[in-house]
Tab-separated table of C-alpha atoms in Angstrom:
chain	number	residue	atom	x	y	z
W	21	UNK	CA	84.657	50.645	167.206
W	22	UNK	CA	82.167	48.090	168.142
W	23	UNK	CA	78.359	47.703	166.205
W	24	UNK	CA	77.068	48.691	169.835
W	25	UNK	CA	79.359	52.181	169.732
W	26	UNK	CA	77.773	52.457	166.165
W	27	UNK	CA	74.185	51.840	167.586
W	28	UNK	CA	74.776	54.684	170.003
W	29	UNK	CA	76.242	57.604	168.024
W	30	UNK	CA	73.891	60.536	167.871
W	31	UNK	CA	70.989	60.587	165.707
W	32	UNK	CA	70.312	63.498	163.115
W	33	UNK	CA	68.127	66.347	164.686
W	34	UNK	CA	64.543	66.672	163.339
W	35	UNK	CA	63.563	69.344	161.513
W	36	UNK	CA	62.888	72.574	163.836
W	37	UNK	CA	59.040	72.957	164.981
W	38	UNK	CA	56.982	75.589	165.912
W	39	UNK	CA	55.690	75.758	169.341
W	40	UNK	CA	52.912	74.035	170.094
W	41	UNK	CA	50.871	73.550	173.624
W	42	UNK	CA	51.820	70.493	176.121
W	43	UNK	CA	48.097	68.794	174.658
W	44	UNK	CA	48.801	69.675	171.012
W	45	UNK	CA	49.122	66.634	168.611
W	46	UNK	CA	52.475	65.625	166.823
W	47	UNK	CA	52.298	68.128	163.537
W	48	UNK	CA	55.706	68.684	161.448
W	49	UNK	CA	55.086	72.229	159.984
W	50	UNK	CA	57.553	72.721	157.333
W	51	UNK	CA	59.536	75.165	155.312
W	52	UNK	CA	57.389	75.688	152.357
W	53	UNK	CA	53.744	75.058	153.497
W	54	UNK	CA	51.281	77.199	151.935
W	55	UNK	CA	48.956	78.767	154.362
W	56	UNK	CA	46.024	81.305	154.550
W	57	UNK	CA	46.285	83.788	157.186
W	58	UNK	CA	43.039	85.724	158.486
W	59	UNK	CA	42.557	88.659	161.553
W	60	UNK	CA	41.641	86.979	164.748
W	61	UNK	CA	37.457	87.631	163.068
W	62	UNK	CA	38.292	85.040	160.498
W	63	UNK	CA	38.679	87.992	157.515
W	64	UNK	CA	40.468	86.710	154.953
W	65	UNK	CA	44.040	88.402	154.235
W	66	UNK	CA	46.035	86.387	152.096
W	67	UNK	CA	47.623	83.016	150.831
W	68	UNK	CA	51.502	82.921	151.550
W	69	UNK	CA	54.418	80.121	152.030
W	70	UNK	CA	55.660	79.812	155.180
W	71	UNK	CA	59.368	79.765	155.209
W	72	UNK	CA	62.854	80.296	157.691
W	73	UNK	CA	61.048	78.934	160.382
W	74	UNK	CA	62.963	79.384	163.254
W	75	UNK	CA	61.187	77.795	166.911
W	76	UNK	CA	58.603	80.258	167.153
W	77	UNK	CA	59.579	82.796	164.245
W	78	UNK	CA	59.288	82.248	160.501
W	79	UNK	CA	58.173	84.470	157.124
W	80	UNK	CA	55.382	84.882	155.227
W	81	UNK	CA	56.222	84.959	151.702
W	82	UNK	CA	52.757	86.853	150.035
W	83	UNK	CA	51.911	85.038	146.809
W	84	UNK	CA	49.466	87.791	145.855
W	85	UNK	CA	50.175	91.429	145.150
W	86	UNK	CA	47.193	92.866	146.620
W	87	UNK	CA	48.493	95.472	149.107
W	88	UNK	CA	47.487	94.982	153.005
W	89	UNK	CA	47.003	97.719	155.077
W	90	UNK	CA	49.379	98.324	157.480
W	91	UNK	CA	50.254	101.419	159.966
W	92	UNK	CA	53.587	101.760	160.551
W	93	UNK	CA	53.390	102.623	163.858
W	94	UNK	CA	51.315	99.583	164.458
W	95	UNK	CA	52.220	96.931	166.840
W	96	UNK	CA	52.592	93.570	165.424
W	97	UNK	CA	49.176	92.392	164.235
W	98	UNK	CA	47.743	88.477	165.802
W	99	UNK	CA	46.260	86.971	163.001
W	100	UNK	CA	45.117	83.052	162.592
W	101	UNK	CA	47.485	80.837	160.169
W	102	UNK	CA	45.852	77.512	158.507
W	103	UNK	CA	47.995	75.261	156.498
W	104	UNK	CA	47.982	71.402	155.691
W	105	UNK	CA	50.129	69.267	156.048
W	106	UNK	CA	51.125	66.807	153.134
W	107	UNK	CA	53.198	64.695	155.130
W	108	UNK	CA	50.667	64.424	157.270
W	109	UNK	CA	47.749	64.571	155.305
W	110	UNK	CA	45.868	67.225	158.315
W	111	UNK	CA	45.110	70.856	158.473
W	112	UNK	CA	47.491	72.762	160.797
W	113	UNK	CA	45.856	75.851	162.472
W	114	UNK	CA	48.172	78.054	164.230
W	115	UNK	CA	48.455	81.656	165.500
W	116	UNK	CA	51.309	84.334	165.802
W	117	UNK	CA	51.672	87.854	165.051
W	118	UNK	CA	52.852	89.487	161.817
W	119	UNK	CA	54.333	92.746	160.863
W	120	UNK	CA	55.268	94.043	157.325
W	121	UNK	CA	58.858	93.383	155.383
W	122	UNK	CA	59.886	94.471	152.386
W	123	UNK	CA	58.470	92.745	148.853
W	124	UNK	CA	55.433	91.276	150.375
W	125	UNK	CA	57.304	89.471	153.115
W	126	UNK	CA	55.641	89.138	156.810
W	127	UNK	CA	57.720	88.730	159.966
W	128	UNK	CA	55.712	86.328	162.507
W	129	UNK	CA	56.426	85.838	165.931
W	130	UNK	CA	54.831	84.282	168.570
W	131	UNK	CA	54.401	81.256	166.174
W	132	UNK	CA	52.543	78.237	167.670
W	133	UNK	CA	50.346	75.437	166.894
W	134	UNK	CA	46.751	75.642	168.168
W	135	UNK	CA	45.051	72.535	166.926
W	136	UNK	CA	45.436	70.423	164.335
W	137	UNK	CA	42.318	68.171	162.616
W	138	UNK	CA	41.290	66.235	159.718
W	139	UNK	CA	39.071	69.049	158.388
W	140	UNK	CA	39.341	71.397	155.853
W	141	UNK	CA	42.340	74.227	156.119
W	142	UNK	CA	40.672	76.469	153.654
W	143	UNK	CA	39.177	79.712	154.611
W	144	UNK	CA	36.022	79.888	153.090
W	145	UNK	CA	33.550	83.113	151.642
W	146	UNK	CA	29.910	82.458	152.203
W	147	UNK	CA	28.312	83.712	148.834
W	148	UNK	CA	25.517	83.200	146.893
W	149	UNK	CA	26.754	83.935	143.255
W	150	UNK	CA	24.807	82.191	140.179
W	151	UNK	CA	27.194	79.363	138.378
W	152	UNK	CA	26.831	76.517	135.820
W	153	UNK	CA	28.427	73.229	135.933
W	154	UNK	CA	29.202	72.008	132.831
W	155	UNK	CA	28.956	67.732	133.017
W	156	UNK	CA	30.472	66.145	129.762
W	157	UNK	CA	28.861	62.729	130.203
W	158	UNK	CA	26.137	60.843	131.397
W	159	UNK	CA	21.773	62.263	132.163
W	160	UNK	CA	22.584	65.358	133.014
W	161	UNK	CA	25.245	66.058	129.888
W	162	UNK	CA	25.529	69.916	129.152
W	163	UNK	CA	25.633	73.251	130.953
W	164	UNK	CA	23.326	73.806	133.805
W	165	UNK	CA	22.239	76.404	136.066
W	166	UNK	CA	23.257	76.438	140.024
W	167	UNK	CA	23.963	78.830	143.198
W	168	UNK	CA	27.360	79.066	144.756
W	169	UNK	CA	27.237	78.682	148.297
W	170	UNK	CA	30.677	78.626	149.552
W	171	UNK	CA	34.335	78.817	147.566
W	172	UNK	CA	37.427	78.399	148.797
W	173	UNK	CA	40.919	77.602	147.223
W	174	UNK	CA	40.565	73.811	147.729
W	175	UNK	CA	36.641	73.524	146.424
W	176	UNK	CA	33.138	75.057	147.140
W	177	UNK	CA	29.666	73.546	147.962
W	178	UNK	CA	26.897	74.361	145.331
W	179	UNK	CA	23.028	74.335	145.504
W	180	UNK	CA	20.926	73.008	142.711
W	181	UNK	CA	17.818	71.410	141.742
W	182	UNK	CA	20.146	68.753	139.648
W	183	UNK	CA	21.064	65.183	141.196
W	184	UNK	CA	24.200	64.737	141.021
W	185	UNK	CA	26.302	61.894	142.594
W	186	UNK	CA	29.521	61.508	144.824
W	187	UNK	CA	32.809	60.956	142.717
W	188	UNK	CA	30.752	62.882	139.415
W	189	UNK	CA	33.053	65.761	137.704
W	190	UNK	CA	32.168	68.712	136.317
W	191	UNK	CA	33.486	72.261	135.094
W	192	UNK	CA	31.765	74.773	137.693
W	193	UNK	CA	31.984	78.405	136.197
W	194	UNK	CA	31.198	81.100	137.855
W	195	UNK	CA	31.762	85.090	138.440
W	196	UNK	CA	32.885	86.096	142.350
W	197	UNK	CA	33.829	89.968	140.896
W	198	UNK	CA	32.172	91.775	138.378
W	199	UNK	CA	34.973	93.545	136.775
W	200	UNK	CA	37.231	89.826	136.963
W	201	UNK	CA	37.271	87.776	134.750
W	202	UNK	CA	35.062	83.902	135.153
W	203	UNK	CA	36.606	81.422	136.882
W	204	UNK	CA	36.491	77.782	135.978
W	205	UNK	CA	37.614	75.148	138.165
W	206	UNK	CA	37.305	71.218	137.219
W	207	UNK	CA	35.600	69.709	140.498
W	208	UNK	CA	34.294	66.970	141.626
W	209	UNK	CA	31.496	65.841	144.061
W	210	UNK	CA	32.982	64.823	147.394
W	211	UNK	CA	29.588	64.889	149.198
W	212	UNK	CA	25.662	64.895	148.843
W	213	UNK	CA	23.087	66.861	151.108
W	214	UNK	CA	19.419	66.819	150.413
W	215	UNK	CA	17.387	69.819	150.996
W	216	UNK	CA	13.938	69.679	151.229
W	217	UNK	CA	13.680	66.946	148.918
W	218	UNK	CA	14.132	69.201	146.126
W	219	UNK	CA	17.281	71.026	146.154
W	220	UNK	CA	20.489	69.500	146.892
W	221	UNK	CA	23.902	70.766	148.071
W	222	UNK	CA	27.160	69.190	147.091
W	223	UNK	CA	30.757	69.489	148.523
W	224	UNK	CA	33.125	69.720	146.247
W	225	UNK	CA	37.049	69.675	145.779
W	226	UNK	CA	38.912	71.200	143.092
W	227	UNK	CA	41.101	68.937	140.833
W	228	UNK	CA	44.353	69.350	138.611
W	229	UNK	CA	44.896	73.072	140.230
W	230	UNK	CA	48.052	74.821	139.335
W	231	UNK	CA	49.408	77.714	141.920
W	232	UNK	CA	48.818	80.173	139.220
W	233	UNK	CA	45.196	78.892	139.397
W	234	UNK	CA	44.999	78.423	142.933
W	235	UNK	CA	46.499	82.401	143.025
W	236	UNK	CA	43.596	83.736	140.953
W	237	UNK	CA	41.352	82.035	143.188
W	238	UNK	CA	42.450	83.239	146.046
W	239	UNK	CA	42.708	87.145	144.530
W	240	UNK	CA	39.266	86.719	143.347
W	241	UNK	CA	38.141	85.692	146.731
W	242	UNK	CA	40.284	88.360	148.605
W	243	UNK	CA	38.196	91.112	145.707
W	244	UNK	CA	34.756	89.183	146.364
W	245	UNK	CA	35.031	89.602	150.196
W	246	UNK	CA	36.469	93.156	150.296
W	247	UNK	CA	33.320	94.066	148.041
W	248	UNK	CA	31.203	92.465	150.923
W	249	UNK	CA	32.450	94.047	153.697
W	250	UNK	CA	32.016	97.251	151.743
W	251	UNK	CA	28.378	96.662	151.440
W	252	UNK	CA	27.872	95.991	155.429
């Protein structure tokens, strides 16, 4: 057999895809992403791993134990699926329909890609909880007061009269659910927005996170926003 014969023997098959649109950017989704999946109004229903993805069929594999409800005689439900990509480095968004398996397992068809962006994949609950970040180093050393504006599994943005700076890190505490315990996530400042000159807003990421930690997260916010749509 020649090197040319060698050249032209058939190269291995990518991995399978989902489908995407004729004007939808190159995105690998993978067996093993983590996603959030929300109902077509952007309500928050739970953090999964996407898995046996087959063209435009795959699993949802619940991480959470929260029960979702779910007639039986329903018809499959559409629902919005964000994930990110670590190969590469983007948030996925894509949309299918899911139905109920056994042990917390969703069936999705009608999987495809809708967009795909440099933004944040994180679903995340407006709130406006009282919090204290906890800075171990430099002016503003110690525990201080601030609002919670926005949490989701990957960070939140915070309001306070403090100035802080981008790259600082901190321990931001705070309670989403009463009857829950506090959560703490180490953070730092990814960006700086000054509010009327006195109060400031910072966007922040969460660092060294665990799935166990990023699983009480997301329960907590799941609790948080089923409390809030209780009291609309």
């Amino acid at each position: 057999m020649s090197l040319l014969d060698l050249f032209k023997k058939k190269a291995p098959e990518p991995p399978q895809k989902a489908a995407k649109p004729d004007d939808a950017e190159e995105m690998e989704i993978y067996s093993g992403m983590r996603v959030e999946v929300t109902d077509t109004k952007d309500i928050f229903l739970f953090v999964a791993k996407l898995l046996g993805l087959r063209g435009s069929q795959a699993e949802l594999h619940q991480y959470s134990e929260d029960e979702i409800s779910f007639p039986a005689d329903q018809e499959p439900m559409p629902v919005k699926i964000r994930g990110y990509s670590d190969h590469e480095r983007k948030a996925v968004y894509m949309e299918g329909r899911i139905s109920p398996l056994p042990h917390r397992v969703w069936a999705v068809t009608e999987l495809r890609v809708s967009r795909v962006a440099n933004d944040r994949a994180f679903f995340r609950l407006e709130t406006n909880r009282d919090a204290t970040v906890t800075m171990f180093s430099g002016l503003e050393m110690g525990e201080k007061p601030c609002k919670l504006v926005n949490i989701s599994i990957g960070g939140a943005c915070i309001s306070s009269e403090r100035r802080y700076h981008e790259g600082d890190k901190f321990l931001l505490r705070v309670k989403l659910v009463e009857d829950r315990p506090e959560s703490a996530m180490f953070s730092q400042v990814m960006r700086v927005i000054e509010k009327d000159g006195e109060n400031f807003e910072y966007g922040c990421r969460f660092l060294e996170m665990t799935d166990d930690d990023q699983e009480k997260i997301s329960q907590n916010i799941f609790a948080a926003q089923r409390l809030k749509r209780g009291r609309t």
